[in-house]
Amino acid sequence: MPDVHAKLSASGAKRWMSCPPSAELESQFPDKSSEYAEEGTFAHSLAELILRYNNKELTKKTFTTRLNRLKKDHYYSPELQEYIEDYANLVWEQVNEAKVSCPDAQALFEQRLDFSEYVPKGFGTGDVVIIADDLVQVIDLKYGKGVGVSAEGNPQLRLYGLGAYLEHSMLYDIQRVKMTIIQPRLDNISTEELTVEELLTWAETEVKPKAELAMKGEGEFCTGDHCRFCKAFAVCRVQKDRQMELMKYEFAEGDLLEDSEIGDILSKLDPLVKWAEAIKAYAFDQALSHGVHYDGWKLVEGRSNRKYADEKQAATVLEEAGYQDIYKLKGFTDMEKLVGKKRFAELLSDLIIKPEGKPVLVSEKDKRPELNKAEQVKDEFSDDDYDCAREMREYKQAHDGSLGGPSY
Ligand code: SF4
């Protein structure tokens, strides 16, 4: 499960450890869920159910009832279940391996892992914790299929490991901590193992001082890959300076760019494009949800595509008019070419509808009338219609909790 609402969360540790003041800056922005996050949460629920059943914590009847309930969920698919079963099998291999050396090995699921000894109010949730003799292992499921995430030096995983050690060190003589990420959709398994001494040294010398700075909103702003998942990314001034710096370029003489210059420019474009998209998404969201007005810009109804109100009836009308099989062709433009624009309209105008377009933020010069008030826009478009905005907002969460992003 994601580490929601913790200011210094484990999932955001890469960011706040690299840029301590980002924690304070981020607290000015609301938490936003996303379909990716919700799908990740669902995948974790299914994983927990399967693992608890494997661990004989549930009867077959309870397991089946709960599984059937999950199967009715919007996010359920047989494909998702297959991935999660693969993940559960991998977890079970680790549990069995632990039991070979230690028959009393324990497997715990969805454990709250408290590391507040080092990070104020710091806690996370360990998907799986296995304790066997002198070894504690945490396993983290990441359901996204974005980039592969390494466990090596990963602060999120290390904080989970730290929490697991602190939780169980009273009862067990733990000497080693193993941290594993499993990404079933990417076939990625990554592991780091540290001695307890190494982990505690890292926590004392790296985590603690940075957490103290982050809590106070102090320290140096620092840009880097960790910015991708920062809520302040679009409007962070240091980020703006970095982007401007990246674009500084000494051009050669001549009317046309050299190939070598184009190559150099291309290598700088990706971060710039991501930043530009983040600003567009931020401005759109502010205009749509909060009625913010930006000089020279306005919200209008976006374009939408025509569709048949009733496909079967449209096919019948065309067939009765002598156009046998023609309806199988897709696309209105092709149909108009074949039937003739005028005739097509005569036959089918009553059966063609044009849904309302989703709002878009455009230049004031655009001829379409402005959708004035945020309330009006909200009333006219249901939540489902916000997919476009959501897609823009969520590109940065797409996914996988890499580099300090959400852990789904
Ligand atoms: S965008 Fe980057 S530099 Fe700016 S606050 Fe966030 S993490 Fe720090």
PDB file of N, CA, C and O and ligand atoms in Angstrom, residues 15 19 21-22 25 221-224 226-227 230 232-233 236 238-239, ligand 1:
ATOM      1  N   ARG A  15      13.441  11.813  -3.095  1.00  0.00           N
ATOM      2  CA  ARG A  15      13.261  13.240  -3.367  1.00  0.00           C
ATOM      3  C   ARG A  15      13.659  14.084  -2.165  1.00  0.00           C
ATOM      4  O   ARG A  15      14.497  14.975  -2.280  1.00  0.00           O
ATOM      5  N   CYS A  19      16.620  16.675  -2.014  1.00  0.00           N
ATOM      6  CA  CYS A  19      16.206  18.077  -1.991  1.00  0.00           C
ATOM      7  C   CYS A  19      15.331  18.296  -0.742  1.00  0.00           C
ATOM      8  O   CYS A  19      14.100  18.288  -0.813  1.00  0.00           O
ATOM      9  N   PRO A  21      14.255  20.785   1.141  1.00  0.00           N
ATOM     10  CA  PRO A  21      13.134  21.738   1.247  1.00  0.00           C
ATOM     11  C   PRO A  21      11.915  21.367   0.405  1.00  0.00           C
ATOM     12  O   PRO A  21      10.850  21.974   0.545  1.00  0.00           O
ATOM     13  N   SER A  22      12.069  20.349  -0.466  1.00  0.00           N
ATOM     14  CA  SER A  22      10.911  19.964  -1.301  1.00  0.00           C
ATOM     15  C   SER A  22       9.754  19.445  -0.440  1.00  0.00           C
ATOM     16  O   SER A  22       8.592  19.556  -0.824  1.00  0.00           O
ATOM     17  N   LEU A  25       7.743  22.394   0.529  1.00  0.00           N
ATOM     18  CA  LEU A  25       7.116  22.952  -0.674  1.00  0.00           C
ATOM     19  C   LEU A  25       5.951  22.067  -1.130  1.00  0.00           C
ATOM     20  O   LEU A  25       4.879  22.550  -1.481  1.00  0.00           O
ATOM     21  N   PHE A 221      17.940  23.466  -2.162  1.00  0.00           N
ATOM     22  CA  PHE A 221      17.161  22.905  -3.265  1.00  0.00           C
ATOM     23  C   PHE A 221      18.136  22.230  -4.217  1.00  0.00           C
ATOM     24  O   PHE A 221      19.235  22.760  -4.452  1.00  0.00           O
ATOM     25  N   CYS A 222      17.758  21.102  -4.727  1.00  0.00           N
ATOM     26  CA  CYS A 222      18.656  20.395  -5.639  1.00  0.00           C
ATOM     27  C   CYS A 222      17.822  19.699  -6.713  1.00  0.00           C
ATOM     28  O   CYS A 222      16.898  18.952  -6.396  1.00  0.00           O
ATOM     29  N   THR A 223      18.116  20.008  -7.959  1.00  0.00           N
ATOM     30  CA  THR A 223      17.337  19.396  -9.045  1.00  0.00           C
ATOM     31  C   THR A 223      17.980  18.078  -9.474  1.00  0.00           C
ATOM     32  O   THR A 223      19.155  17.841  -9.221  1.00  0.00           O
ATOM     33  N   GLY A 224      17.203  17.259 -10.124  1.00  0.00           N
ATOM     34  CA  GLY A 224      17.709  15.969 -10.606  1.00  0.00           C
ATOM     35  C   GLY A 224      16.543  15.087 -11.002  1.00  0.00           C
ATOM     36  O   GLY A 224      15.392  15.543 -11.046  1.00  0.00           O
ATOM     37  N   HIS A 226      15.037  13.036  -9.333  1.00  0.00           N
ATOM     38  CA  HIS A 226      14.019  12.941  -8.269  1.00  0.00           C
ATOM     39  C   HIS A 226      12.914  13.989  -8.434  1.00  0.00           C
ATOM     40  O   HIS A 226      11.860  13.873  -7.832  1.00  0.00           O
ATOM     41  N   CYS A 227      13.149  15.021  -9.241  1.00  0.00           N
ATOM     42  CA  CYS A 227      12.135  16.078  -9.426  1.00  0.00           C
ATOM     43  C   CYS A 227      10.901  15.557 -10.174  1.00  0.00           C
ATOM     44  O   CYS A 227       9.827  16.153 -10.079  1.00  0.00           O
ATOM     45  N   CYS A 230       7.966  15.215  -7.987  1.00  0.00           N
ATOM     46  CA  CYS A 230       7.730  16.276  -7.001  1.00  0.00           C
ATOM     47  C   CYS A 230       6.450  17.028  -7.368  1.00  0.00           C
ATOM     48  O   CYS A 230       6.249  17.401  -8.522  1.00  0.00           O
ATOM     49  N   ALA A 232       5.750  19.925  -6.733  1.00  0.00           N
ATOM     50  CA  ALA A 232       6.038  21.323  -7.084  1.00  0.00           C
ATOM     51  C   ALA A 232       6.763  21.438  -8.420  1.00  0.00           C
ATOM     52  O   ALA A 232       7.113  22.544  -8.831  1.00  0.00           O
ATOM     53  N   PHE A 233       6.965  20.311  -9.101  1.00  0.00           N
ATOM     54  CA  PHE A 233       7.801  20.279 -10.306  1.00  0.00           C
ATOM     55  C   PHE A 233       7.467  21.397 -11.301  1.00  0.00           C
ATOM     56  O   PHE A 233       8.351  22.091 -11.797  1.00  0.00           O
ATOM     57  N   CYS A 236       8.222  25.029  -9.553  1.00  0.00           N
ATOM     58  CA  CYS A 236       9.418  25.233  -8.727  1.00  0.00           C
ATOM     59  C   CYS A 236      10.388  26.178  -9.452  1.00  0.00           C
ATOM     60  O   CYS A 236      10.752  25.935 -10.597  1.00  0.00           O
ATOM     61  N   VAL A 238      13.529  26.858  -8.809  1.00  0.00           N
ATOM     62  CA  VAL A 238      14.863  26.276  -9.034  1.00  0.00           C
ATOM     63  C   VAL A 238      14.826  25.364 -10.266  1.00  0.00           C
ATOM     64  O   VAL A 238      15.774  25.305 -11.052  1.00  0.00           O
ATOM     65  N   GLN A 239      13.725  24.686 -10.405  1.00  0.00           N
ATOM     66  CA  GLN A 239      13.547  23.838 -11.587  1.00  0.00           C
ATOM     67  C   GLN A 239      13.537  24.688 -12.856  1.00  0.00           C
ATOM     68  O   GLN A 239      14.156  24.333 -13.870  1.00  0.00           O
TER      69      GLN A 239
HETATM   70  S1  SF4 B   1      11.111  20.297  -8.334  1.00  0.00           S
HETATM   71 FE1  SF4 B   1      13.073  19.413  -7.734  1.00  0.00          FE
HETATM   72  S2  SF4 B   1      14.259  21.142  -7.041  1.00  0.00           S
HETATM   73 FE2  SF4 B   1      12.143  21.824  -7.039  1.00  0.00          FE
HETATM   74  S3  SF4 B   1      11.403  21.391  -4.949  1.00  0.00           S
HETATM   75 FE3  SF4 B   1      10.880  19.623  -6.198  1.00  0.00          FE
HETATM   76  S4  SF4 B   1      12.592  18.208  -5.888  1.00  0.00           S
HETATM   77 FE4  SF4 B   1      13.316  20.243  -5.239  1.00  0.00          FE
END
